[in-house]
Tab-separated table of C-alpha atoms and ligand atoms in Angstrom:
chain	number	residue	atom	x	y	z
A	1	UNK	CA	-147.430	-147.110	33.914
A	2	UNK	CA	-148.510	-143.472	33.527
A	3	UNK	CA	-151.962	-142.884	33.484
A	4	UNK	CA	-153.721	-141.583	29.721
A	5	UNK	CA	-155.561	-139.062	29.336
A	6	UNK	CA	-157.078	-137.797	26.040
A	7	UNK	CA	-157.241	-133.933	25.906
A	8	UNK	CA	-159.855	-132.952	22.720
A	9	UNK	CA	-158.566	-129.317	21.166
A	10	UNK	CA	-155.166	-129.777	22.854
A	11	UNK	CA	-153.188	-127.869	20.233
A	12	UNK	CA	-155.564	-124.778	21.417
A	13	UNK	CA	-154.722	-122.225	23.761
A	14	UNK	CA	-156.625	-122.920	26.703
A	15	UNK	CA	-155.693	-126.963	25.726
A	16	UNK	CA	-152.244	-126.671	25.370
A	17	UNK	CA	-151.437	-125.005	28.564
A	18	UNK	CA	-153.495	-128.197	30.040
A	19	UNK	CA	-151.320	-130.430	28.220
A	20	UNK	CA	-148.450	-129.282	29.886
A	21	UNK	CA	-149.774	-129.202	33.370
A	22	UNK	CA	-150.812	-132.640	32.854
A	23	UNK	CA	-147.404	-134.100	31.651
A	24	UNK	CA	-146.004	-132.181	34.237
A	25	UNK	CA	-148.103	-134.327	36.933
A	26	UNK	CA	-146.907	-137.123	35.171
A	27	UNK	CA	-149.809	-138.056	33.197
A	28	UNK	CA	-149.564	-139.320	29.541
A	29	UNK	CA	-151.438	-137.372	26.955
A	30	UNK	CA	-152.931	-138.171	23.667
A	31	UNK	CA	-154.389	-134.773	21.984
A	32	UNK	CA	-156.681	-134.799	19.531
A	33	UNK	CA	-157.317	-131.901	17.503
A	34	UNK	CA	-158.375	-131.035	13.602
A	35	UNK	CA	-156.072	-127.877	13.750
A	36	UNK	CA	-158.888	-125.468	12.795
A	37	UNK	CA	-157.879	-122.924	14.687
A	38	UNK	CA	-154.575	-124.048	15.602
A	39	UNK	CA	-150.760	-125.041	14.384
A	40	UNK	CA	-149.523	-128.182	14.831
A	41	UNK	CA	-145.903	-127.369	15.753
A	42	UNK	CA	-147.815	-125.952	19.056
A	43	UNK	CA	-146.804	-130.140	20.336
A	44	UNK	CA	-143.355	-129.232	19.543
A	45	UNK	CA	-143.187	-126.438	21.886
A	46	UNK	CA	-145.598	-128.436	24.421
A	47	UNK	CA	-142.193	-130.981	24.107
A	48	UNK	CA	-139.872	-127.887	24.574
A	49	UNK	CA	-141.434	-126.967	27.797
A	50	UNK	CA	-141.637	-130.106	29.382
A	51	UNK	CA	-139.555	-132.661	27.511
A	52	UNK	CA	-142.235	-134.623	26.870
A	53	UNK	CA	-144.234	-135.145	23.488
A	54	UNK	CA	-147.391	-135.773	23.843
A	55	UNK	CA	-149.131	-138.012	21.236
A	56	UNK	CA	-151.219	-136.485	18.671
A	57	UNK	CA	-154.223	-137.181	16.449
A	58	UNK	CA	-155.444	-134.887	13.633
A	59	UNK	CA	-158.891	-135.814	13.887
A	60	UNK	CA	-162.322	-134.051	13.852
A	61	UNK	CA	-164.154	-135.358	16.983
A	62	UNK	CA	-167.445	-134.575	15.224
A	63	UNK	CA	-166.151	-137.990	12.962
A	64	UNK	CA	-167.495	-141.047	15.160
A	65	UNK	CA	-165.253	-143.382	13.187
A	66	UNK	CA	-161.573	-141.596	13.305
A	67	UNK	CA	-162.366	-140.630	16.740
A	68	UNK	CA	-163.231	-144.516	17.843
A	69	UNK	CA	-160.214	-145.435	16.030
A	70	UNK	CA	-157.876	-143.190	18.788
A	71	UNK	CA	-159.352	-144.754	21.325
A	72	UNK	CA	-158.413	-147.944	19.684
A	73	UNK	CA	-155.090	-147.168	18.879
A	74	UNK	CA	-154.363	-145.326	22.711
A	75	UNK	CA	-156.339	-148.296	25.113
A	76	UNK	CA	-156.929	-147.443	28.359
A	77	UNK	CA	-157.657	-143.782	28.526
A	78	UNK	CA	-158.779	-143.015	31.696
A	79	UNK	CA	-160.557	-139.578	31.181
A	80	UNK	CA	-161.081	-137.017	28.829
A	81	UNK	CA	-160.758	-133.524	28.689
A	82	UNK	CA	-162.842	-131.318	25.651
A	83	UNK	CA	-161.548	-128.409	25.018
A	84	UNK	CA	-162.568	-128.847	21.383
A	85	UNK	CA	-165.367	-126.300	19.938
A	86	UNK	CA	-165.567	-123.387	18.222
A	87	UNK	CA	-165.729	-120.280	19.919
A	88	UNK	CA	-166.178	-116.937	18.197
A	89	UNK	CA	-169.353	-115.641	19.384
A	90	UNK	CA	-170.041	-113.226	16.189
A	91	UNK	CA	-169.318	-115.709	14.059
A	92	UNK	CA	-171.840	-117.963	15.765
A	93	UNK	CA	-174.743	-115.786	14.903
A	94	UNK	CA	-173.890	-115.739	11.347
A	95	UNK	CA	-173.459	-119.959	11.274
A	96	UNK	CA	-175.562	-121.162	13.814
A	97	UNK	CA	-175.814	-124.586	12.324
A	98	UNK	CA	-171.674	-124.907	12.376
A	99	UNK	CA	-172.007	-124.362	15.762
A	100	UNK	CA	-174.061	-126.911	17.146
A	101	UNK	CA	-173.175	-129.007	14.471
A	102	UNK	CA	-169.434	-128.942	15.613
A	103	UNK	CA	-170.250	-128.389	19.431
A	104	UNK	CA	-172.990	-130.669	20.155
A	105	UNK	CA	-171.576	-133.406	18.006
A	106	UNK	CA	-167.704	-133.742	18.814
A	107	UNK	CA	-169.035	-134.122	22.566
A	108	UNK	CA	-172.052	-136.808	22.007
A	109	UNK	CA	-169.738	-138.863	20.237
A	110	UNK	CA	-166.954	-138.654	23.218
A	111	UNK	CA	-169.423	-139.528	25.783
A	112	UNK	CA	-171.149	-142.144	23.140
A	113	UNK	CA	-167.380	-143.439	23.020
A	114	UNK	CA	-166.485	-143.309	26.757
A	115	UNK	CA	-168.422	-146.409	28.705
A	116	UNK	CA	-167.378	-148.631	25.569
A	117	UNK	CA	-163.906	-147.961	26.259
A	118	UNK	CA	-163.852	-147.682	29.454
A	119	UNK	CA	-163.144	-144.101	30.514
A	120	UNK	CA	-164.089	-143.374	34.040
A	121	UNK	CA	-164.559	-139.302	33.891
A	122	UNK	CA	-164.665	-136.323	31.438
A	123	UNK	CA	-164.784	-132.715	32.053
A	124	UNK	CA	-166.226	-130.304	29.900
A	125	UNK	CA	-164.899	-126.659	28.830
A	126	UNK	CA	-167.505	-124.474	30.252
A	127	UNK	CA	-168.003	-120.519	30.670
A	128	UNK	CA	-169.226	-117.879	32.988
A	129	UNK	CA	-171.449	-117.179	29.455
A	130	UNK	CA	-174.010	-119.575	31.029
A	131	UNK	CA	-174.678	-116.773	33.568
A	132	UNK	CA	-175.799	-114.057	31.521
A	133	UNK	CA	-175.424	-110.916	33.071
A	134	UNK	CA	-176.388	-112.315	36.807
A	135	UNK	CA	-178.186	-110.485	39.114
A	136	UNK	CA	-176.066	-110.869	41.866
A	137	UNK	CA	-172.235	-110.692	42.061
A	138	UNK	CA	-169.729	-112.391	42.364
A	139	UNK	CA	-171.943	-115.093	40.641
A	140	UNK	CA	-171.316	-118.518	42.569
A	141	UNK	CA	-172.517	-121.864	40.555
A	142	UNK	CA	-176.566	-121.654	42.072
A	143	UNK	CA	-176.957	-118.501	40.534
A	144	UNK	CA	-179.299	-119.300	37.519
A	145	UNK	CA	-178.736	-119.444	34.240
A	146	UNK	CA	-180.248	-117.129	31.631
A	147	UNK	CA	-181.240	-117.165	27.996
A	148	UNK	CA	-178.394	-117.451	26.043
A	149	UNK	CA	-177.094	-114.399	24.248
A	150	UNK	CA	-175.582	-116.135	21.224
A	151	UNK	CA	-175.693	-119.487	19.621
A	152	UNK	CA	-172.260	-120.091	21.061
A	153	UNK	CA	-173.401	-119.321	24.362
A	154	UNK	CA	-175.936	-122.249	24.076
A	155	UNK	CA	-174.588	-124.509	22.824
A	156	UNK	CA	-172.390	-124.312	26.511
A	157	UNK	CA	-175.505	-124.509	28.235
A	158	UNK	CA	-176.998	-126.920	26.036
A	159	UNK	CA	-173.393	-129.531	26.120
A	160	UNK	CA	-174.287	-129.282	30.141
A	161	UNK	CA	-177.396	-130.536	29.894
A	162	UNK	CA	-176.121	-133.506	27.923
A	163	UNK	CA	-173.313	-134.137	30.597
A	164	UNK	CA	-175.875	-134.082	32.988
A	165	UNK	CA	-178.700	-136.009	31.211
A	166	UNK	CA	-176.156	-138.696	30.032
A	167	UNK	CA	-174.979	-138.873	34.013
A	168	UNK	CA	-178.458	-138.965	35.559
A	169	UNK	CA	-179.172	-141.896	32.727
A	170	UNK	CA	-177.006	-144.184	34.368
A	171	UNK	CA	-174.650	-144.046	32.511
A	172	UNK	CA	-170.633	-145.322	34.064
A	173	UNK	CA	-169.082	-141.666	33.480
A	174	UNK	CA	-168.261	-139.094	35.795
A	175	UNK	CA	-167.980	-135.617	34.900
A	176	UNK	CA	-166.926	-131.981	35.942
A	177	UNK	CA	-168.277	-128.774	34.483
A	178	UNK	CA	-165.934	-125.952	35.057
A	179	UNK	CA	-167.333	-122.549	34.096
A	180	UNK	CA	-164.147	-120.209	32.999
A	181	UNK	CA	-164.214	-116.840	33.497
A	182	UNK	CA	-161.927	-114.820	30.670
A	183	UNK	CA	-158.587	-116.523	30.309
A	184	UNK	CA	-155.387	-114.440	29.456
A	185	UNK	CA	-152.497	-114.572	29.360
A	186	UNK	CA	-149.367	-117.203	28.252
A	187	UNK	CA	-146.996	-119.762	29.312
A	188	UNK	CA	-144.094	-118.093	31.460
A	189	UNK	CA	-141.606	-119.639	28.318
A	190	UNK	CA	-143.527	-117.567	25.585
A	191	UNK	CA	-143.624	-120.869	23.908
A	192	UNK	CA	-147.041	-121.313	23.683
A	193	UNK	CA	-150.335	-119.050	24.144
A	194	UNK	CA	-152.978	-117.597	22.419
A	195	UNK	CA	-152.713	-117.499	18.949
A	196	UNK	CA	-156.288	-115.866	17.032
A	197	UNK	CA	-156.278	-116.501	13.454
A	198	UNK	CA	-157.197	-113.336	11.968
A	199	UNK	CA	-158.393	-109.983	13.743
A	200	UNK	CA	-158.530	-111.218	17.260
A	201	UNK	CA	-161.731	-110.261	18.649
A	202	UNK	CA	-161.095	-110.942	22.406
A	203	UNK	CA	-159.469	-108.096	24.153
A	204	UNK	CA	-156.032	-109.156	25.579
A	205	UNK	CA	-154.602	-110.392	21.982
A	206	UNK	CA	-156.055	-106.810	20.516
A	207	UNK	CA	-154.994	-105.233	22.651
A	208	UNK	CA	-150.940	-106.375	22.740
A	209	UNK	CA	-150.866	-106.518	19.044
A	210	UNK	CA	-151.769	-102.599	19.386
A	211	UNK	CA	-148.696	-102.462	21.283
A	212	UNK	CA	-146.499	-103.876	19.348
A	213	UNK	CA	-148.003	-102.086	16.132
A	214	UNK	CA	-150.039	-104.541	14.241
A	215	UNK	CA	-153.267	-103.155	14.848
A	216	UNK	CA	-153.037	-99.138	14.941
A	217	UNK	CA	-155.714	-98.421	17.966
A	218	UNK	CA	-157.772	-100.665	20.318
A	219	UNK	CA	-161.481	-99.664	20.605
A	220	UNK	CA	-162.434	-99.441	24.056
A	221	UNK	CA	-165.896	-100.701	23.433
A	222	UNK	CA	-168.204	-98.051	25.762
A	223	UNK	CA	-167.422	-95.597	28.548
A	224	UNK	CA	-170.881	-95.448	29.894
A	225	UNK	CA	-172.310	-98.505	31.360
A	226	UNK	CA	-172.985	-98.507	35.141
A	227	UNK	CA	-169.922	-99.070	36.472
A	228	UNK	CA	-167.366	-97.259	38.598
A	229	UNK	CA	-165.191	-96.350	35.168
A	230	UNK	CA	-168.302	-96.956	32.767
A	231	UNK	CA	-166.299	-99.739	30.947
A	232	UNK	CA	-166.909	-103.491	31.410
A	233	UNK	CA	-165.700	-105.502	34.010
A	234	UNK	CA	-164.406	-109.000	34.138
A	235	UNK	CA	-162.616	-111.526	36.101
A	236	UNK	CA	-159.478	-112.346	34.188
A	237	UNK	CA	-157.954	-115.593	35.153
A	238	UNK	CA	-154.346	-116.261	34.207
A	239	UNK	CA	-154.388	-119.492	31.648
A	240	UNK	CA	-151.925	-121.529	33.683
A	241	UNK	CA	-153.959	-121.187	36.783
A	242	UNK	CA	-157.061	-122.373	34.811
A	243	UNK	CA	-154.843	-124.761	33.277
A	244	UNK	CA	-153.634	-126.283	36.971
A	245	UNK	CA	-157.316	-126.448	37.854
A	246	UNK	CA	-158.232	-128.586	35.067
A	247	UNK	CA	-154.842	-131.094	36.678
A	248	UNK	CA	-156.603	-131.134	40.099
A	249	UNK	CA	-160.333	-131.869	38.994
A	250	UNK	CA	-158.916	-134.856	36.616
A	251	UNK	CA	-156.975	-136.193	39.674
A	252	UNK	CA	-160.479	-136.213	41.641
A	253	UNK	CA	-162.505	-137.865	39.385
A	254	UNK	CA	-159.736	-140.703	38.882
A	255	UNK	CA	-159.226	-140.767	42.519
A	256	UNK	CA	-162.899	-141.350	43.384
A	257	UNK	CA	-163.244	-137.855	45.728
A	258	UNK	CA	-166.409	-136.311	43.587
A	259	UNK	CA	-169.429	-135.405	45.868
A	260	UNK	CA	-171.678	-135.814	42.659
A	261	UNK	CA	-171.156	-137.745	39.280
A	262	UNK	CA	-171.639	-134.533	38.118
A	263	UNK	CA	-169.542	-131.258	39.866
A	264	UNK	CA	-169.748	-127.483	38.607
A	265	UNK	CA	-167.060	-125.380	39.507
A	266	UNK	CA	-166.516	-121.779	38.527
A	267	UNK	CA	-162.780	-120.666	37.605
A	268	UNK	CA	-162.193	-117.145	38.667
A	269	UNK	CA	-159.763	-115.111	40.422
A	270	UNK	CA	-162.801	-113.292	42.376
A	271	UNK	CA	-161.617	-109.929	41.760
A	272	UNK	CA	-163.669	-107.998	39.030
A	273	UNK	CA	-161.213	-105.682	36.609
A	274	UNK	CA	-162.735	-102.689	34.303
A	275	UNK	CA	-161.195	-102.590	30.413
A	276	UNK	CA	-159.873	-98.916	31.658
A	277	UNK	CA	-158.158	-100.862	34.581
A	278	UNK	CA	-156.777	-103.456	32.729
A	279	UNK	CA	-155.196	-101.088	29.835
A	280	UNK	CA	-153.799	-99.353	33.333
A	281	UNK	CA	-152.662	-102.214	34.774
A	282	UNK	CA	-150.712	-103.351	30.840
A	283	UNK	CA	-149.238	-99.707	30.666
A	284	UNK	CA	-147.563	-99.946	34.177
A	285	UNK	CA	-146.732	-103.452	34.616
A	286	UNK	CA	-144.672	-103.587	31.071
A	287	UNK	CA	-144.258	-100.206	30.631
A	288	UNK	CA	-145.415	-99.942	26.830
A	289	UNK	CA	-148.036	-97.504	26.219
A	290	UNK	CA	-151.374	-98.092	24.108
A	291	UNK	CA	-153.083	-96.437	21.441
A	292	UNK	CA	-156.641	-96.869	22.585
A	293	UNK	CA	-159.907	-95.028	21.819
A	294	UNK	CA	-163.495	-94.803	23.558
A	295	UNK	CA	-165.979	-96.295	20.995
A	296	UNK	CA	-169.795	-97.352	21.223
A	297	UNK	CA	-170.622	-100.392	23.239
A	298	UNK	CA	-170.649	-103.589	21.657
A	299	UNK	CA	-173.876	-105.797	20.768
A	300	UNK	CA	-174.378	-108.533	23.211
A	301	UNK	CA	-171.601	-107.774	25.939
A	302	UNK	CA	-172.385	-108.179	29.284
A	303	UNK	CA	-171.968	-105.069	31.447
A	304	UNK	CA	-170.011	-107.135	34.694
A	305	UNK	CA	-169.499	-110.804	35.660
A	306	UNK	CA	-166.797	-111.789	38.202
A	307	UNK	CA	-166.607	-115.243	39.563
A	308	UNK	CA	-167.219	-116.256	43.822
A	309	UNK	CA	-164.690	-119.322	43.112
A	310	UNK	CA	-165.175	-120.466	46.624
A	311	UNK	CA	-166.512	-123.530	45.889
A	312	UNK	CA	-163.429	-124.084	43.703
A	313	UNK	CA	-161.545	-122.932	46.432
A	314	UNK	CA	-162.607	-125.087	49.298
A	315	UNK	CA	-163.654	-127.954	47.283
A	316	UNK	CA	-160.539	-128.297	44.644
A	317	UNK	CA	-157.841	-127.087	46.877
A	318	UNK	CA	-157.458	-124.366	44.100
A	319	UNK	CA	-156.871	-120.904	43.905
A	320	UNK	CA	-155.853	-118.404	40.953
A	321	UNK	CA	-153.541	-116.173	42.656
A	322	UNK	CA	-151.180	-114.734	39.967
A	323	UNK	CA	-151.079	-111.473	40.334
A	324	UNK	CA	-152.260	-109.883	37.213
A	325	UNK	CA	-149.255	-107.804	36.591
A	326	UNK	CA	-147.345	-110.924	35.624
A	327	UNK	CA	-150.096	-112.164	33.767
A	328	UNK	CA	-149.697	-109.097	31.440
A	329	UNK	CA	-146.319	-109.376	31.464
A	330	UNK	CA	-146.537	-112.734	30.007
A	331	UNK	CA	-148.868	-111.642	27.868
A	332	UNK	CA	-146.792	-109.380	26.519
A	333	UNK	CA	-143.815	-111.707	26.545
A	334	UNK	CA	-145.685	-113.852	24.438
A	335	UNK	CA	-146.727	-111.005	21.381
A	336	UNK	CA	-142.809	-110.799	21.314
A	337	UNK	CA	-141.868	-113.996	20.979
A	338	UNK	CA	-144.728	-114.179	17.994
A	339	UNK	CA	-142.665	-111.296	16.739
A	340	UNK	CA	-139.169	-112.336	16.918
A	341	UNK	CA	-139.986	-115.793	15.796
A	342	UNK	CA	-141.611	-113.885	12.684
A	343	UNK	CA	-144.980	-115.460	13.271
A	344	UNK	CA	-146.439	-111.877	12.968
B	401	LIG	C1	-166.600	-113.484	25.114
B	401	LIG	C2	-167.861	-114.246	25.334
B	401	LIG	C3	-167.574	-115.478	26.149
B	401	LIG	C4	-166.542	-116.312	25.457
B	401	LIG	C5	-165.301	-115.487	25.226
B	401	LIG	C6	-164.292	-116.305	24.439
B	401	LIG	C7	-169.767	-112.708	25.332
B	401	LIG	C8	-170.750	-112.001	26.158
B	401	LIG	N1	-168.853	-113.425	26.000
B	401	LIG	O1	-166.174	-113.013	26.374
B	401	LIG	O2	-168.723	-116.248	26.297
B	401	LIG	O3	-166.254	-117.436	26.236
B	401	LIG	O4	-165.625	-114.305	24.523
B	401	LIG	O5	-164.272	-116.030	23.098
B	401	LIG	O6	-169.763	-112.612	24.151
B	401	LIG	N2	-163.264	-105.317	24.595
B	401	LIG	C9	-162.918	-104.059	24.143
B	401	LIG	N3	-162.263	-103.959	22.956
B	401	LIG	C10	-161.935	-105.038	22.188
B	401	LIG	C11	-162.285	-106.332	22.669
B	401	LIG	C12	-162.958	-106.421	23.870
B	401	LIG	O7	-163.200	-103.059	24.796
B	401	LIG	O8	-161.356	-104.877	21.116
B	401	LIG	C13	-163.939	-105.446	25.893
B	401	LIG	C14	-165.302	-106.097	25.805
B	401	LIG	O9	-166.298	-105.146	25.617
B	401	LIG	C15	-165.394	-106.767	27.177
B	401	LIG	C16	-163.947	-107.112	27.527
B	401	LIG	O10	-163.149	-106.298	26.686
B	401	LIG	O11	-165.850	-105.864	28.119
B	401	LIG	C17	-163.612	-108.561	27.296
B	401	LIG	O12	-163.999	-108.910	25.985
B	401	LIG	P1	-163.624	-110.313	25.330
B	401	LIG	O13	-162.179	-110.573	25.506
B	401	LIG	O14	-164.178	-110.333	23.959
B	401	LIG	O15	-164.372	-111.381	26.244
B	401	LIG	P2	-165.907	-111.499	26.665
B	401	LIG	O16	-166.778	-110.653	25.842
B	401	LIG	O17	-165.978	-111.300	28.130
């Protein structure tokens, strides 16, 4: 019998990618996701890519009830990955309460739900936010983590504190933290990636509906931060790797190989690209040029953050190693596909 696993947010970008990996490994999935900031024909392309359809739930996990009544209706779930929670970090300063109400909630119930059902593990959809802007770089998982910049940002730190108070309770529930870095990118098909509603506010989705005319000019937000360019850097991780990671940590927690009840793992590529570098990198690697501006910085950015994923590395067996060329291709691929399929 394959093993279940119930993936929260699995319609989403980051979630869907995961979905496939999983059935891929042979794992059964059961998504659960209340669509707000997804479609749910995303399962029939999940079932185009790997001829597998995974089940799926249309259910809030901040409701106890319809949540407790999947785990009924799927028995024996053996772990749970959250992807679900809402993410905009603007609009999380505007509706603070949404926030926590949506990303505190959806996971105390899950964890409330797990030892009565029996779920051995759960890992938890982390960020690099947690680090601030660190003092020293690359940031590795002891580096410490700072005030919050946004209410987004905490409620990350404050959902790891619950994994790791609920652990440290006694509780029968292993868990994982994995701390993403920025995640771009799209399935090598162009059948599923990232898909903002509205005016995307994360760079890669700007930035390639620039190119392929929807938005007339991406705003380069500040030339003169201390850096070698004066842009931002990051450490842009290609979505499938991340997605692959989240395959191998499940496997460990099922298969009893955790050092701790409770592991943090950062998922980066290492390497630490400016915006300047990555427009670069877009214009050569698909050959479409961009429309961009210098404009003033942005509130609440952090100047540069790039992962050490060593511990990742040695400890999962895991590396992201696609080269980021053919991450922008796919990218790219992907904006296309949204076009010719008249999505936008
Ligand atoms: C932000 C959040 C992060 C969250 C992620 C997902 C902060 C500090 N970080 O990441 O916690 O997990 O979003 O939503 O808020 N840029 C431009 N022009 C644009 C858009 C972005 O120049 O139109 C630049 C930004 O200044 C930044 C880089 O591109 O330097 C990446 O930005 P973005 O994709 O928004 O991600 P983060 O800000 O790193």
């Amino acid at each position: 019998m394959k093993r279940r696993i119930l993936v929260t947010g699995g319609t989403g970008y980051i979630g869907s990618h995961t979905v496939v990996e999983l059935q891929n490994e042979g794992y059964e999935v059961v998504i659960v996701d209340n669509l707000s900031n997804s479609q749910a024909n995303v399962v029939d392309h999940i079932e185009q890519i790997t001829g597998i359809r995974p089940c799926f739930e249309e259910v809030d996990c901040c409701d106890y009830n319809k949540l407790e009544a999947v785990f009924q209706k799927y028995p024996h779930i053996e772990g749970v990955i959250h992807f679900a929670a809402s993410k905009a970090v603007g609009e999380s300063v505007e509706k603070p309460l949404l926030y926590y109400k949506n990303n505190l909630v959806s996971l105390i119930n899950i964890l409330e739900l797990m030892p009565k059902y029996k779920v051995k593990g759960i890992i938890f959809s982390s960020s690099c936010t947690v680090y601030g802007q660190p003092d020293i770089l690359p940031v590795t998982e002891k580096a410490p983590i700072k005030v919050a910049e946004s209410p987004y940002g905490n409620t990350k730190q404050v959902n790891e504190e619950i994994v790791q108070d609920f652990v440290k309770s006694g509780a029968p529930v292993s868990a994982i933290l994995l701390r993403y870095f920025n995640p771009i990118g799209a399935h090598p098909t162009a059948l599923i990636g990232e898909l903002p509603n509205g005016v995307p506010q994360n760079l890669i989705p700007f930035l390639t509906q620039t190119a392929i005319g929807i938005r007339e000019k991406l705003s380069v937000f500040g030339n003169d931060y201390d850096t070698p360019d004066g842009s931002c850097i990051r450490d842009y991780i290609y979505v499938v790797d991340l997605a692959k990671a989240h395959v191998i940590a499940m496997n460990r927690i099922l298969a009893d190989k955790q050092k701790e009840k409770v592991e943090v793992f950062n998922l980066g590529t290492g390497r630490g690209l400016s915006v300047l570098e990555l427009i670069n990198a877009f214009e050569t690697s698909t050959g479409v040029k961009l429309n961009y501006q210098i404009v003033g910085r942005r509130a609440g950015d952090i100047v540069k953050v790039w992962a050490n994923p060593t511990h990742a590395n040695e400890e999962l067996g895991w590396r992201a190693d696609t080269p980021i060329e053919e991450v922008l291709r796919s990218a790219w691929k992907w904006q296309e596909h949204l076009r010719e399929t008249g999505v936008m």
